[in-house]
mmCIF file of C-alpha atoms and ligand atoms in Angstrom:
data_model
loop_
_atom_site.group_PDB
_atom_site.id
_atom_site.type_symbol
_atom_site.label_atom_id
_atom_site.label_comp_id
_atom_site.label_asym_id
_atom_site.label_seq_id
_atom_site.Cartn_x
_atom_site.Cartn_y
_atom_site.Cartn_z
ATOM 1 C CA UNK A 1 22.763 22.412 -1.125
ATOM 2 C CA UNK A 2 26.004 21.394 -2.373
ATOM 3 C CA UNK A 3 24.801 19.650 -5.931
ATOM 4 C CA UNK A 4 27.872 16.943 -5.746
ATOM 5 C CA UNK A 5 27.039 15.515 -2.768
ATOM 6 C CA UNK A 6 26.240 11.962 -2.871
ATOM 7 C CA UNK A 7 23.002 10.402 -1.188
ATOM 8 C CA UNK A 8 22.830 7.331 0.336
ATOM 9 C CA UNK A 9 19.373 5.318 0.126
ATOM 10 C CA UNK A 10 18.253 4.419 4.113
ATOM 11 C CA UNK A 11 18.861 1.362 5.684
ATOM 12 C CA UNK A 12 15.609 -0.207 6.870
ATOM 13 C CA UNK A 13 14.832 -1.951 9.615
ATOM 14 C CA UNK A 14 12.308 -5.055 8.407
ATOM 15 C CA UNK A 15 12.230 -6.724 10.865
ATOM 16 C CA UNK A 16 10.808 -10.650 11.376
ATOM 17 C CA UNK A 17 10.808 -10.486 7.015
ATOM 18 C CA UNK A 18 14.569 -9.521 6.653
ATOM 19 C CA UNK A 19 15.689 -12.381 5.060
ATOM 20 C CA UNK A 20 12.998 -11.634 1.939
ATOM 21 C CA UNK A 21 14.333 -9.100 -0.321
ATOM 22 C CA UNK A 22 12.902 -5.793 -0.069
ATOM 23 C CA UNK A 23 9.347 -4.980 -1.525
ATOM 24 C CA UNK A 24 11.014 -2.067 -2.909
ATOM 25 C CA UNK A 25 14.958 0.000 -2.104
ATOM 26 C CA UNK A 26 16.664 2.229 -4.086
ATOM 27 C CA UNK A 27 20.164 1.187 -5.054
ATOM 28 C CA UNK A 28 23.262 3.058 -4.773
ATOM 29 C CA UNK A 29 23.803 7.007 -4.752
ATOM 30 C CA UNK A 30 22.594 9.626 -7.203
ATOM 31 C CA UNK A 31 23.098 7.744 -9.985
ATOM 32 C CA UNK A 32 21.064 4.521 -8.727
ATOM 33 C CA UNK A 33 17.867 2.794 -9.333
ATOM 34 C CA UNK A 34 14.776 1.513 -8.043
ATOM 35 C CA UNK A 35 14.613 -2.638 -7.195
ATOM 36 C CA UNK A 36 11.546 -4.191 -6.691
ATOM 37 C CA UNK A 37 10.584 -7.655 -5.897
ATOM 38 C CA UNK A 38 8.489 -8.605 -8.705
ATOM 39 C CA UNK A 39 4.782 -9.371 -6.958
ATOM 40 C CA UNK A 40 3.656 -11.103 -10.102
ATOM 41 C CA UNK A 41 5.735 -13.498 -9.787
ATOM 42 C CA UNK A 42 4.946 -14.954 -6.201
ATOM 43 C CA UNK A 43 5.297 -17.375 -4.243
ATOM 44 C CA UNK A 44 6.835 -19.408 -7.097
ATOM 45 C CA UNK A 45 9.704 -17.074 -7.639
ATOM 46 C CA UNK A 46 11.594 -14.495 -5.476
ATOM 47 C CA UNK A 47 12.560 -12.239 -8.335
ATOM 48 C CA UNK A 48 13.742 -8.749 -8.496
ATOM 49 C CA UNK A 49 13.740 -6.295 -10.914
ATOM 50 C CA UNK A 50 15.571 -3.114 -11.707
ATOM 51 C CA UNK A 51 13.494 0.390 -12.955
ATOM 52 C CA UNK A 52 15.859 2.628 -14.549
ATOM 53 C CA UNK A 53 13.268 5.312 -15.789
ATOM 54 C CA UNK A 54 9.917 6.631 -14.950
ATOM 55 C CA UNK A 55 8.218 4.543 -17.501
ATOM 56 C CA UNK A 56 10.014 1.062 -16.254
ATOM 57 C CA UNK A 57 8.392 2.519 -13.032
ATOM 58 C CA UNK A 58 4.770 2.589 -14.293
ATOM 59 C CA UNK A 59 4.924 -0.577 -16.067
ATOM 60 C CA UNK A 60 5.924 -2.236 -12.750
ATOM 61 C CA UNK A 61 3.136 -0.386 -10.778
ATOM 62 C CA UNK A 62 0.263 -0.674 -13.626
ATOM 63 C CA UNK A 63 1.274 -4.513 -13.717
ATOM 64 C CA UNK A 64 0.953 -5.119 -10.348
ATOM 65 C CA UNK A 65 4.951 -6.395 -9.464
ATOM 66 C CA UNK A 66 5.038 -3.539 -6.956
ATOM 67 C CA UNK A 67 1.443 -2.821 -5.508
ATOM 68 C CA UNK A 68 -0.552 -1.687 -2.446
ATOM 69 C CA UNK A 69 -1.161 1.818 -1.333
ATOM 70 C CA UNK A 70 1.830 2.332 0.602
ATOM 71 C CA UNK A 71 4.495 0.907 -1.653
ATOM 72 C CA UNK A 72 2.811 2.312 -5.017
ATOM 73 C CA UNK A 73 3.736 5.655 -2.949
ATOM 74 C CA UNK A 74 7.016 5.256 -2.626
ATOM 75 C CA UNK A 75 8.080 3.742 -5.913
ATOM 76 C CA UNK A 76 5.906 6.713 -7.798
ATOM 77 C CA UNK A 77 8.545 8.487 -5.489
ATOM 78 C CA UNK A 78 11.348 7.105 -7.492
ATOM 79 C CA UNK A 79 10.183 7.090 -10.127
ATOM 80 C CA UNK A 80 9.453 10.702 -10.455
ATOM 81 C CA UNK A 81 13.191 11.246 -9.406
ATOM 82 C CA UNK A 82 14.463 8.688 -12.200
ATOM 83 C CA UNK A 83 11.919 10.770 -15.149
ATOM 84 C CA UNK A 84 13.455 13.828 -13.913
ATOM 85 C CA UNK A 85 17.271 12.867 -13.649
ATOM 86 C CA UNK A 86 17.927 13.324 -17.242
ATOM 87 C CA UNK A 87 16.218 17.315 -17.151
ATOM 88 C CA UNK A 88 18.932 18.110 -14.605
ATOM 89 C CA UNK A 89 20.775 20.647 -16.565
ATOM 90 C CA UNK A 90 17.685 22.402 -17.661
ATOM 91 C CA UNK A 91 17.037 25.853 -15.907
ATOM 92 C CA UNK A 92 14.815 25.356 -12.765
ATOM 93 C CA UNK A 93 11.378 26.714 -14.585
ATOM 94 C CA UNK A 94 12.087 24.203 -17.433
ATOM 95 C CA UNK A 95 13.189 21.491 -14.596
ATOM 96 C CA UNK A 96 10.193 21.910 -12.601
ATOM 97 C CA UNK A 97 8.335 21.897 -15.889
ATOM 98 C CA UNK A 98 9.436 18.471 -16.641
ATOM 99 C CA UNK A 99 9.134 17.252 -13.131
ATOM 100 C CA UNK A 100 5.246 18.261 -13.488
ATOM 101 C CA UNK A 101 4.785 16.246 -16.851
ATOM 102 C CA UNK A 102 6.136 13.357 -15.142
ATOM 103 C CA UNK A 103 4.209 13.508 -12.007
ATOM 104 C CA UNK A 104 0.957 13.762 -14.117
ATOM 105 C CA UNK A 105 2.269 10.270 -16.084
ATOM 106 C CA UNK A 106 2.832 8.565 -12.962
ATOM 107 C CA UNK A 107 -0.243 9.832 -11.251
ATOM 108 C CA UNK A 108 -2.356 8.687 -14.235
ATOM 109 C CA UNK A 109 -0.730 4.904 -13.801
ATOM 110 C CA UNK A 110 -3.481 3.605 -10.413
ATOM 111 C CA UNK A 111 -6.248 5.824 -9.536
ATOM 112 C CA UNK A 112 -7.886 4.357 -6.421
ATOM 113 C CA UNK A 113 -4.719 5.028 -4.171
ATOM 114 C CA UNK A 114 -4.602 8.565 -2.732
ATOM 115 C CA UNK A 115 -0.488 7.533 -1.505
ATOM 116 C CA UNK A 116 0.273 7.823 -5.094
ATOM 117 C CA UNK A 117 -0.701 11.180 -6.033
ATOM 118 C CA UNK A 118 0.415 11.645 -2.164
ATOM 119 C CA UNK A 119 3.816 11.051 -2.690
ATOM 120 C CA UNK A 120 4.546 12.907 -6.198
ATOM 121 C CA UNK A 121 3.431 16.395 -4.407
ATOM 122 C CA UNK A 122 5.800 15.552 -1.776
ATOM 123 C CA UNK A 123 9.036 14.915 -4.057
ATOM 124 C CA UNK A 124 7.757 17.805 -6.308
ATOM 125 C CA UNK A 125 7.229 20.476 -3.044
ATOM 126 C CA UNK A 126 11.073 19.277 -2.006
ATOM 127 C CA UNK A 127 12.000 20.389 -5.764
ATOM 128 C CA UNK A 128 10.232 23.709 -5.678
ATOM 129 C CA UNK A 129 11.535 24.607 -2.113
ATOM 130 C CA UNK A 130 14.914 24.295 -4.033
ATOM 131 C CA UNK A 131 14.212 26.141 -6.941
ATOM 132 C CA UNK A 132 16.564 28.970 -5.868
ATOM 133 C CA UNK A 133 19.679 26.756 -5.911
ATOM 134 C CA UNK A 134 19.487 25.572 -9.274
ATOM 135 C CA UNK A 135 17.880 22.078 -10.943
ATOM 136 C CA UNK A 136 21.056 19.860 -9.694
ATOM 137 C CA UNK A 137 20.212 20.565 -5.981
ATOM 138 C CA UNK A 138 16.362 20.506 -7.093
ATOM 139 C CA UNK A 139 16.911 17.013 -8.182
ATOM 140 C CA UNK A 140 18.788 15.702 -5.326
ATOM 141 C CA UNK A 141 16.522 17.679 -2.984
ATOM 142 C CA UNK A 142 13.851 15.041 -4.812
ATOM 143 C CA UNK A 143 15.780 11.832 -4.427
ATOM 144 C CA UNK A 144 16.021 12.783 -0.345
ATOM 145 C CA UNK A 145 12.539 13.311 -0.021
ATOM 146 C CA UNK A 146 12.011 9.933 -1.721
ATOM 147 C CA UNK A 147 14.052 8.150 0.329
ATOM 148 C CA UNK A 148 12.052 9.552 3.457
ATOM 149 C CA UNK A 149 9.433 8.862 2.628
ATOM 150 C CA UNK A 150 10.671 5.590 2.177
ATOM 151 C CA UNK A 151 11.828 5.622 5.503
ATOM 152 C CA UNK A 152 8.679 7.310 7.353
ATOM 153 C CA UNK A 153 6.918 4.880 5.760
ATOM 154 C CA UNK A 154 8.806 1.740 7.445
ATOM 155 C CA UNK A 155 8.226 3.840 10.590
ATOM 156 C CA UNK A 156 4.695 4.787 10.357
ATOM 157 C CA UNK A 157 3.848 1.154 9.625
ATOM 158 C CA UNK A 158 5.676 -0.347 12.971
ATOM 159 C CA UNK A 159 3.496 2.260 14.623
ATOM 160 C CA UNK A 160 0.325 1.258 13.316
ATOM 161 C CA UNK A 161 1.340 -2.338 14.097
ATOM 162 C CA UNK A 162 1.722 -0.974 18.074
ATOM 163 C CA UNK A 163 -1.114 1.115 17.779
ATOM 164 C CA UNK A 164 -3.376 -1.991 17.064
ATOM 165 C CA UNK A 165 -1.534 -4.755 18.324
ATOM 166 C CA UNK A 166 -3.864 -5.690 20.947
ATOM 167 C CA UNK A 167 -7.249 -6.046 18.783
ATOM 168 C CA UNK A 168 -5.522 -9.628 18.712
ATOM 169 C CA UNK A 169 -7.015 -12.059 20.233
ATOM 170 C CA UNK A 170 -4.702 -14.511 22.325
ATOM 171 C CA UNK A 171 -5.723 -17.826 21.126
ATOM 172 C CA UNK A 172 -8.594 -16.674 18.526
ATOM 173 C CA UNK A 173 -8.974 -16.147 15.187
ATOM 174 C CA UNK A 174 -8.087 -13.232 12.629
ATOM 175 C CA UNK A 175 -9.785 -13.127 9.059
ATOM 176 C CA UNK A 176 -7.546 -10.212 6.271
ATOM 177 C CA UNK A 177 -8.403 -9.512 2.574
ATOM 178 C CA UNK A 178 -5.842 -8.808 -0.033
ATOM 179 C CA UNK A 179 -2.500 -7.812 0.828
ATOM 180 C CA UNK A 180 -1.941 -5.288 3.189
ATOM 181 C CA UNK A 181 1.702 -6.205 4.514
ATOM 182 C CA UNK A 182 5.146 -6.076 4.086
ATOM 183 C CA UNK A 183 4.739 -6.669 0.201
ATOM 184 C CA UNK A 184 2.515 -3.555 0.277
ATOM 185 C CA UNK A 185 4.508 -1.339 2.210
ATOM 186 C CA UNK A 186 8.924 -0.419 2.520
ATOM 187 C CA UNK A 187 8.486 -3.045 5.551
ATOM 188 C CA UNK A 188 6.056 -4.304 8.446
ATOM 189 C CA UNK A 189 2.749 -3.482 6.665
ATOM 190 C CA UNK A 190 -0.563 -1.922 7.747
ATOM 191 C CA UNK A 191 -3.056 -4.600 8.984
ATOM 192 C CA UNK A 192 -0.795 -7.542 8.620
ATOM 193 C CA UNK A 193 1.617 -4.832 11.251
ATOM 194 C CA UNK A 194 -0.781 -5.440 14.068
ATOM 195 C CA UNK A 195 -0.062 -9.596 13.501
ATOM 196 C CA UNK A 196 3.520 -9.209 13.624
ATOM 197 C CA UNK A 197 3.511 -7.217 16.589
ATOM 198 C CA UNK A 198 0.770 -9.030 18.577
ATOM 199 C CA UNK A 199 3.073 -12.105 17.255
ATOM 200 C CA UNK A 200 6.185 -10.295 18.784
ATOM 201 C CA UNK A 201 4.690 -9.915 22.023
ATOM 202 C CA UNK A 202 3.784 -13.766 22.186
ATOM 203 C CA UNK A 203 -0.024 -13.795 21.708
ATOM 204 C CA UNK A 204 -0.777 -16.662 19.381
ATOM 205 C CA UNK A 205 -3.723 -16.864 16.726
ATOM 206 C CA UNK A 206 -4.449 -18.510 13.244
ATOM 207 C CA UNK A 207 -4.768 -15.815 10.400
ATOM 208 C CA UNK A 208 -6.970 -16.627 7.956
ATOM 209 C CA UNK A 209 -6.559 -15.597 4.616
ATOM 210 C CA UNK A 210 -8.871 -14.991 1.859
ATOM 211 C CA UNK A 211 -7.505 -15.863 -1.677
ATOM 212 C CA UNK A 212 -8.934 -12.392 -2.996
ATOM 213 C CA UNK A 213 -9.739 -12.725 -6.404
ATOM 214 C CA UNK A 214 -9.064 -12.253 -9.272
ATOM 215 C CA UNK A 215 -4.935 -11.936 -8.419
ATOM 216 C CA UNK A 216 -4.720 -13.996 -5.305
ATOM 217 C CA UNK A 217 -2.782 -11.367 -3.408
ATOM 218 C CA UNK A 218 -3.969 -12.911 -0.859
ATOM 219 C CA UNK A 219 -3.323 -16.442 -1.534
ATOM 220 C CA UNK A 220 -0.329 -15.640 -3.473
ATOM 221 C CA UNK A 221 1.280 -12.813 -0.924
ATOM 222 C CA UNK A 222 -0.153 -12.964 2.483
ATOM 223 C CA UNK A 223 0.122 -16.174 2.889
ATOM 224 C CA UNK A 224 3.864 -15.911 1.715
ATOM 225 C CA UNK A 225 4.868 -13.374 3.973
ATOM 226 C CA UNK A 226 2.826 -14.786 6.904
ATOM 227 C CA UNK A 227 4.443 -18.163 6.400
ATOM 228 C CA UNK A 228 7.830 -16.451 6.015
ATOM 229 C CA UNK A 229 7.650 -14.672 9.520
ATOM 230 C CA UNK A 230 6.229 -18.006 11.065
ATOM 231 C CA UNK A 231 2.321 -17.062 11.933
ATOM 232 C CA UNK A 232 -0.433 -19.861 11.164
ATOM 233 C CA UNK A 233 -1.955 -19.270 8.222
ATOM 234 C CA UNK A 234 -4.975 -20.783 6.487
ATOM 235 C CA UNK A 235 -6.076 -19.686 3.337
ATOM 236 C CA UNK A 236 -10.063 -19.814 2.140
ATOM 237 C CA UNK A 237 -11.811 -19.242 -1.101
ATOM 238 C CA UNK A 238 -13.185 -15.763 -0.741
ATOM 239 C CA UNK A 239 -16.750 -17.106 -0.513
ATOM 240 C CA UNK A 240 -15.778 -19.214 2.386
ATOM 241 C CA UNK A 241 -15.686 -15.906 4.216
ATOM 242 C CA UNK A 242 -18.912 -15.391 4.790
ATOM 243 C CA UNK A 243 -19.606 -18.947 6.752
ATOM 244 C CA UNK A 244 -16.187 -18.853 8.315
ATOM 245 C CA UNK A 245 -17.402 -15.946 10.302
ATOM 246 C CA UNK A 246 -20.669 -17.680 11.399
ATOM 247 C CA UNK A 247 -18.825 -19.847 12.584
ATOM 248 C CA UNK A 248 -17.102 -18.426 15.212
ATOM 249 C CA UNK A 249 -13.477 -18.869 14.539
ATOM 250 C CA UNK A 250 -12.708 -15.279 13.947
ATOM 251 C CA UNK A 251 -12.922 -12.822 16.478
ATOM 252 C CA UNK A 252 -11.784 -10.135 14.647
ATOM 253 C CA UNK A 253 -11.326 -8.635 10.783
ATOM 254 C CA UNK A 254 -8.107 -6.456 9.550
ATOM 255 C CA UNK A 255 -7.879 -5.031 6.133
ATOM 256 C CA UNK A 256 -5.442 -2.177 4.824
ATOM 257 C CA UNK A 257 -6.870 1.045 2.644
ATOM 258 C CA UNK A 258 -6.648 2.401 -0.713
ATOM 259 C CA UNK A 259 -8.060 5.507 -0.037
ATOM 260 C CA UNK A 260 -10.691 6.808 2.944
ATOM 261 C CA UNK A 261 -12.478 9.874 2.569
ATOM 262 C CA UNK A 262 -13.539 12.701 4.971
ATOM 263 C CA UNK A 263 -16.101 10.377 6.513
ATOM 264 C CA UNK A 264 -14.745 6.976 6.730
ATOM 265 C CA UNK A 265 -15.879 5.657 4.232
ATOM 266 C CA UNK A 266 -13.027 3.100 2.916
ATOM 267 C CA UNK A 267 -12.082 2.132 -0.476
ATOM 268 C CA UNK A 268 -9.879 -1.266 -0.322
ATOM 269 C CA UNK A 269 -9.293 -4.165 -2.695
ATOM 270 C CA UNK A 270 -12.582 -5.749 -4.405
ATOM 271 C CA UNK A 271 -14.154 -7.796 -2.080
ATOM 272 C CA UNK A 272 -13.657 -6.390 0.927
ATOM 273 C CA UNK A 273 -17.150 -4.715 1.271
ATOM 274 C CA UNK A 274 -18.629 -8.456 1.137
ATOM 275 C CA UNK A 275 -16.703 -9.429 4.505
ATOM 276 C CA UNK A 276 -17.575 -6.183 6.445
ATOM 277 C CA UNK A 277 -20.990 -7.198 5.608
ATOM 278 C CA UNK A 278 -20.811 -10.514 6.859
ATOM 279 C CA UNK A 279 -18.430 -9.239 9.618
ATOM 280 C CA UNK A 280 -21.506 -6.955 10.608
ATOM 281 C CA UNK A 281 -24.162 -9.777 10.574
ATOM 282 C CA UNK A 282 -22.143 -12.148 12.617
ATOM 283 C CA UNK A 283 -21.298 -9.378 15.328
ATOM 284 C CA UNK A 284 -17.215 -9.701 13.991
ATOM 285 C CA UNK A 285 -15.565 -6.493 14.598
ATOM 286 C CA UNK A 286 -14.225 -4.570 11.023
ATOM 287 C CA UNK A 287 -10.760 -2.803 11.702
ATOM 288 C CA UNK A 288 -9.072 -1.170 9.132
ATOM 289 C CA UNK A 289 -5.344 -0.081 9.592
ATOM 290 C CA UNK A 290 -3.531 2.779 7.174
ATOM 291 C CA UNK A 291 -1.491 5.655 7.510
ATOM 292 C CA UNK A 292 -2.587 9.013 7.182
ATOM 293 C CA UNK A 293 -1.098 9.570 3.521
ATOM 294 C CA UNK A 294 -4.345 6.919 3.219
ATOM 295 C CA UNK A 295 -6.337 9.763 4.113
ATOM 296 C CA UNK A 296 -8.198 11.733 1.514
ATOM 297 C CA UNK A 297 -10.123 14.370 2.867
ATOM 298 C CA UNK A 298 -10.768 16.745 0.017
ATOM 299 C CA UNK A 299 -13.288 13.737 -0.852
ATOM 300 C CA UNK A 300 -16.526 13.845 1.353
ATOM 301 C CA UNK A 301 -17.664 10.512 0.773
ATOM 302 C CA UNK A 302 -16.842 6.651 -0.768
ATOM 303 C CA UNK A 303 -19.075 7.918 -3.622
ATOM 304 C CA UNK A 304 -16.333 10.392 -5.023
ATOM 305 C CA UNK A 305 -13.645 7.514 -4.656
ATOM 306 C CA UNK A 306 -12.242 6.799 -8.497
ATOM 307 C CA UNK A 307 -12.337 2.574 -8.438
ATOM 308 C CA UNK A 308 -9.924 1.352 -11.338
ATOM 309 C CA UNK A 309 -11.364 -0.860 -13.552
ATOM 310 C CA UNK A 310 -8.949 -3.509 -14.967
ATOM 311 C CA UNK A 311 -9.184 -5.795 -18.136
ATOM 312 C CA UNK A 312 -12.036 -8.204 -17.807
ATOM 313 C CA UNK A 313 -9.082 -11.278 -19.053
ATOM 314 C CA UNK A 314 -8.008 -10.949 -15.124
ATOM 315 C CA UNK A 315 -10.823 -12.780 -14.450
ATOM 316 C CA UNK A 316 -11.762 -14.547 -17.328
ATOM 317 C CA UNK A 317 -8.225 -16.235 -17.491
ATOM 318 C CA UNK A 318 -6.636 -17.829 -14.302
ATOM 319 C CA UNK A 319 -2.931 -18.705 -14.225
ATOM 320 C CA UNK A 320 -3.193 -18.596 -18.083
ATOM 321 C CA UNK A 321 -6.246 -20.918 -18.595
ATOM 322 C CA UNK A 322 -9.780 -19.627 -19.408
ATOM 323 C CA UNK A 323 -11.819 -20.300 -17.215
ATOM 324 C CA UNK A 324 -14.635 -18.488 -19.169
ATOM 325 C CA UNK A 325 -16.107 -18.484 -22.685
ATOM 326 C CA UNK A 326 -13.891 -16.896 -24.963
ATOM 327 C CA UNK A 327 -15.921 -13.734 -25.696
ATOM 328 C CA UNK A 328 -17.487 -13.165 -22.509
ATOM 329 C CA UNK A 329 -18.152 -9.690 -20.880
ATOM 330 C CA UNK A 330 -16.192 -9.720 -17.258
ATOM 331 C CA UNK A 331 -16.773 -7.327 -14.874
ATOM 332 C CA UNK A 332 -13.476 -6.283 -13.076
ATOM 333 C CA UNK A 333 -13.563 -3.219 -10.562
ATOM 334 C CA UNK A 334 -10.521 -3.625 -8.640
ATOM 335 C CA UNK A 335 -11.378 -2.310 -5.391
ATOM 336 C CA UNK A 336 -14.838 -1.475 -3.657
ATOM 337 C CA UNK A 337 -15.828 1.197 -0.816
ATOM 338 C CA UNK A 338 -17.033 0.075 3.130
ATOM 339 C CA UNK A 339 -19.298 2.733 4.463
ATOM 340 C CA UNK A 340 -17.634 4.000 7.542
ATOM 341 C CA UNK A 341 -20.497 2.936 9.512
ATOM 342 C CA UNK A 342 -19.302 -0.626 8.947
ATOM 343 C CA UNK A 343 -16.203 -0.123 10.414
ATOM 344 C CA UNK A 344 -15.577 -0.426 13.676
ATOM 345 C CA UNK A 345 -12.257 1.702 14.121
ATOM 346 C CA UNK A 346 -9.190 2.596 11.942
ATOM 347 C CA UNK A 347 -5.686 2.340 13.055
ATOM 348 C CA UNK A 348 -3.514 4.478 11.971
ATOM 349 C CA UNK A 349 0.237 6.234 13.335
ATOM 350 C CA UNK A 350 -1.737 8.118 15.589
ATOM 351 C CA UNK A 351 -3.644 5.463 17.341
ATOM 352 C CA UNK A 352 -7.108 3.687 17.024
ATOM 353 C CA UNK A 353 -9.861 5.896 16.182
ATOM 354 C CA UNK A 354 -13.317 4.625 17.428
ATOM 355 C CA UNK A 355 -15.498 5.068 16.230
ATOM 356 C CA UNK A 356 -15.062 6.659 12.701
ATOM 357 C CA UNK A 357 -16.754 9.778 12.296
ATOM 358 C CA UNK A 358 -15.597 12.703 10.314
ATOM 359 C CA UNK A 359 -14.591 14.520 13.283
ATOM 360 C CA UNK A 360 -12.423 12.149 14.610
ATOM 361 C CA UNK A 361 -10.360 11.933 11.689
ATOM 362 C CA UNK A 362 -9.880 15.304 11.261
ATOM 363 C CA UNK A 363 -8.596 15.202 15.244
ATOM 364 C CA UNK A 364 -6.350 12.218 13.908
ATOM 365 C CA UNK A 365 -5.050 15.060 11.576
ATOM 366 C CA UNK A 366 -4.098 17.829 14.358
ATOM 367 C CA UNK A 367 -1.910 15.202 16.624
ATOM 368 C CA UNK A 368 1.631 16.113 16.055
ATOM 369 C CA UNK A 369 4.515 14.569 13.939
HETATM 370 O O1 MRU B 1 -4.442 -3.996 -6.259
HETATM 371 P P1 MRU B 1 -3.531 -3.989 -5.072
HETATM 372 O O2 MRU B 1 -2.864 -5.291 -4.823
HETATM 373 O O3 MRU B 1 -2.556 -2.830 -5.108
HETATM 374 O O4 MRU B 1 -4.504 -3.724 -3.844
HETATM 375 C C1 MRU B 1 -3.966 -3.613 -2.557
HETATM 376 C C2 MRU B 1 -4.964 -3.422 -1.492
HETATM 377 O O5 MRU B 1 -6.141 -3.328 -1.729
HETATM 378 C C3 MRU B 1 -4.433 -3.251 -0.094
HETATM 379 O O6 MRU B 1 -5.320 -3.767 0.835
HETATM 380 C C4 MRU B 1 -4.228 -1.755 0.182
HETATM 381 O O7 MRU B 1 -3.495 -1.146 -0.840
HETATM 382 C C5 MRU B 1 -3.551 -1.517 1.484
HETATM 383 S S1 MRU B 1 -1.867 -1.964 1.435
HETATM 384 C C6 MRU B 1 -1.147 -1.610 2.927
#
């Protein structure tokens, strides 16, 4: 590889949400940097922000302006390119050296989502295939593999939105937890995918929307991006859930991954666990849509999923009030696991698999591509 070159990030198609800026895009050539759209600060504000190193990178992943499985991926992509620009005229051993210390920073930032760790092995394989050509074409042999996985990811989303497009009811109701769309993802989303391609193909529904505390990335994000791409959105306390599918106004439930082990079994934002219960007692069916980089199956079960636990003041202060005794123990897991036999199918890339057993994810691993 000629170490000069110049590589130009990927255009993306983003479809019904191109007019937001992107969740995340690497600017200019070899000597660019990672923009994000800074989550935190949503709906209020549409603001970007710049990452020039792998620490600006962490910051913005550990705070939550760039989140969800997918897109933590990616911009742990980046960022392990950006850590490792400045090593570039080391000798490839001491290169690949560095390239390892930064991978293990980055990994270290979120541990629930397998996309993460996912993605640093894939920038640092493209480096090591290189090693014979020197750190310069090591380096840019990184920044490609970043930016296709950027891509693939864009792609593998539209396909899971295909692949489950027609779980949605014309007319009905759709119930989602957390974020799992565009703002999650380089563009379309994983569960919220399946809405804007059911939307595309002119069903009509009304997605609700639960808040998802304790960050409202559901109230704060979903609802955003839903709004944005003109869907009808309604937006319920999270224990509203619960009685709104008694009710019979949702006739199906769509949630995105963290990470899903061997079985099925399905780690996804805290919360999530409570609705497939009451999805299960009201006969509501439980899909769950991800790509396969979702996909951890070195872990047999839920039980050996690591669930971050963040500062207790995320939900003892809301929007910078207390809302709790100053003092106060909080209990803050950020995610929590659905036992595969609660779900009725996942979609991913590869199509719907129903219903989830063990072996039908590992088939879901031997289709092509
Ligand atoms: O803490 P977050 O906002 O990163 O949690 C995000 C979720 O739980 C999403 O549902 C999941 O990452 C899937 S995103 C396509």
């Amino acid at each position: 590889m000629n170490a000069t070159t110049d590589i130009p990030a990927p255009r993306i198609d983003r479809g019904c949400l191109a007019a937001l800026p992107p969740t995340l895009e690497w600017v200019g050539g070899c000597d660019g940097l990672l923009r994000i759209l800074d989550q935190t600060q949503l709906p209020a504000r549409v603001e970007t922000r710049t990452c020039a190193t792998a620490e600006a990178v962490w910051e913005a992943i550990r705070s939550l302006r760039v989140r969800g499985a997918p897109a933590i991926g990616v911009a742990a992509a980046y960022g392990l390119c950006l850590g490792a620009r400045p090593f570039r005229t080391l000798a490839p051993a001491a290169f690949l050296a560095k390239v390892g210390e930064v991978g293990t920073y980055l990994r270290g930032c979120r541990p629930t989502a397998v996309n993460l760790a996912w993605a640093v092995r894939r920038v640092t394989e493209a480096a090591e295939i290189q090693a014979t050509h020197g750190s310069a074409a090591m380096w840019e042999a990184m920044l490609i593999e970043a930016h296709a996985l950027a891509e693939e990811d864009a792609a593998i989303c539209r396909q899971i939105g295909e692949a489950g497009a027609d779980l949605i009811p014309d007319g009905g109701g759709v119930l989602t937890h957390c974020n799992a769309g565009a703002l999650a993802t380089v563009a379309h989303g994983t569960a919220l995918s399946l809405l804007y391609v059911a939307h595309e193909r002119g069903r009509r529904f009304r997605v609700f929307v639960d808040e998802t505390r304790p960050l409202l990335q559901g109230a704060r994000l979903t609802a955003f991006e839903l709004l944005a791409a003109g869907l009808d959105v309604t937006v319920l306390c999270d224990g509203a859930a619960a009685s709104l599918l008694r009710s019979g106004s949702v006739q199906v439930v769509v949630v995105g991954a963290d990470r899903i082990a061997a079985n099925g079994d399905t780690a996804n934002k805290i919360g999530t666990y409570g609705v497939a219960l009451a999805a299960r007692q009201h006969g509501v069916p439980f899909y769950v849509a991800a790509p396969r980089s979702t996909f951890d199956r070195t872990l047999d079960s839920g039980a050996d999923i690591p669930i971050e636990e963040r500062a207790g003041d995320e939900v003892g202060v809301v929007c910078g009030t207390a809302v709790a005794p100053a003092g106060v123990r909080c209990y803050n897991p950020a995610f929590d696991v659905t036992p595969a036999e609660m779900i009725t199918g996942i979609v991913t890339e590869k199509g719907v698999l129903k219903p989830v057993t063990e072996a039908g994810i590992a088939e879901i691993f031997r289709r092509g591509g």
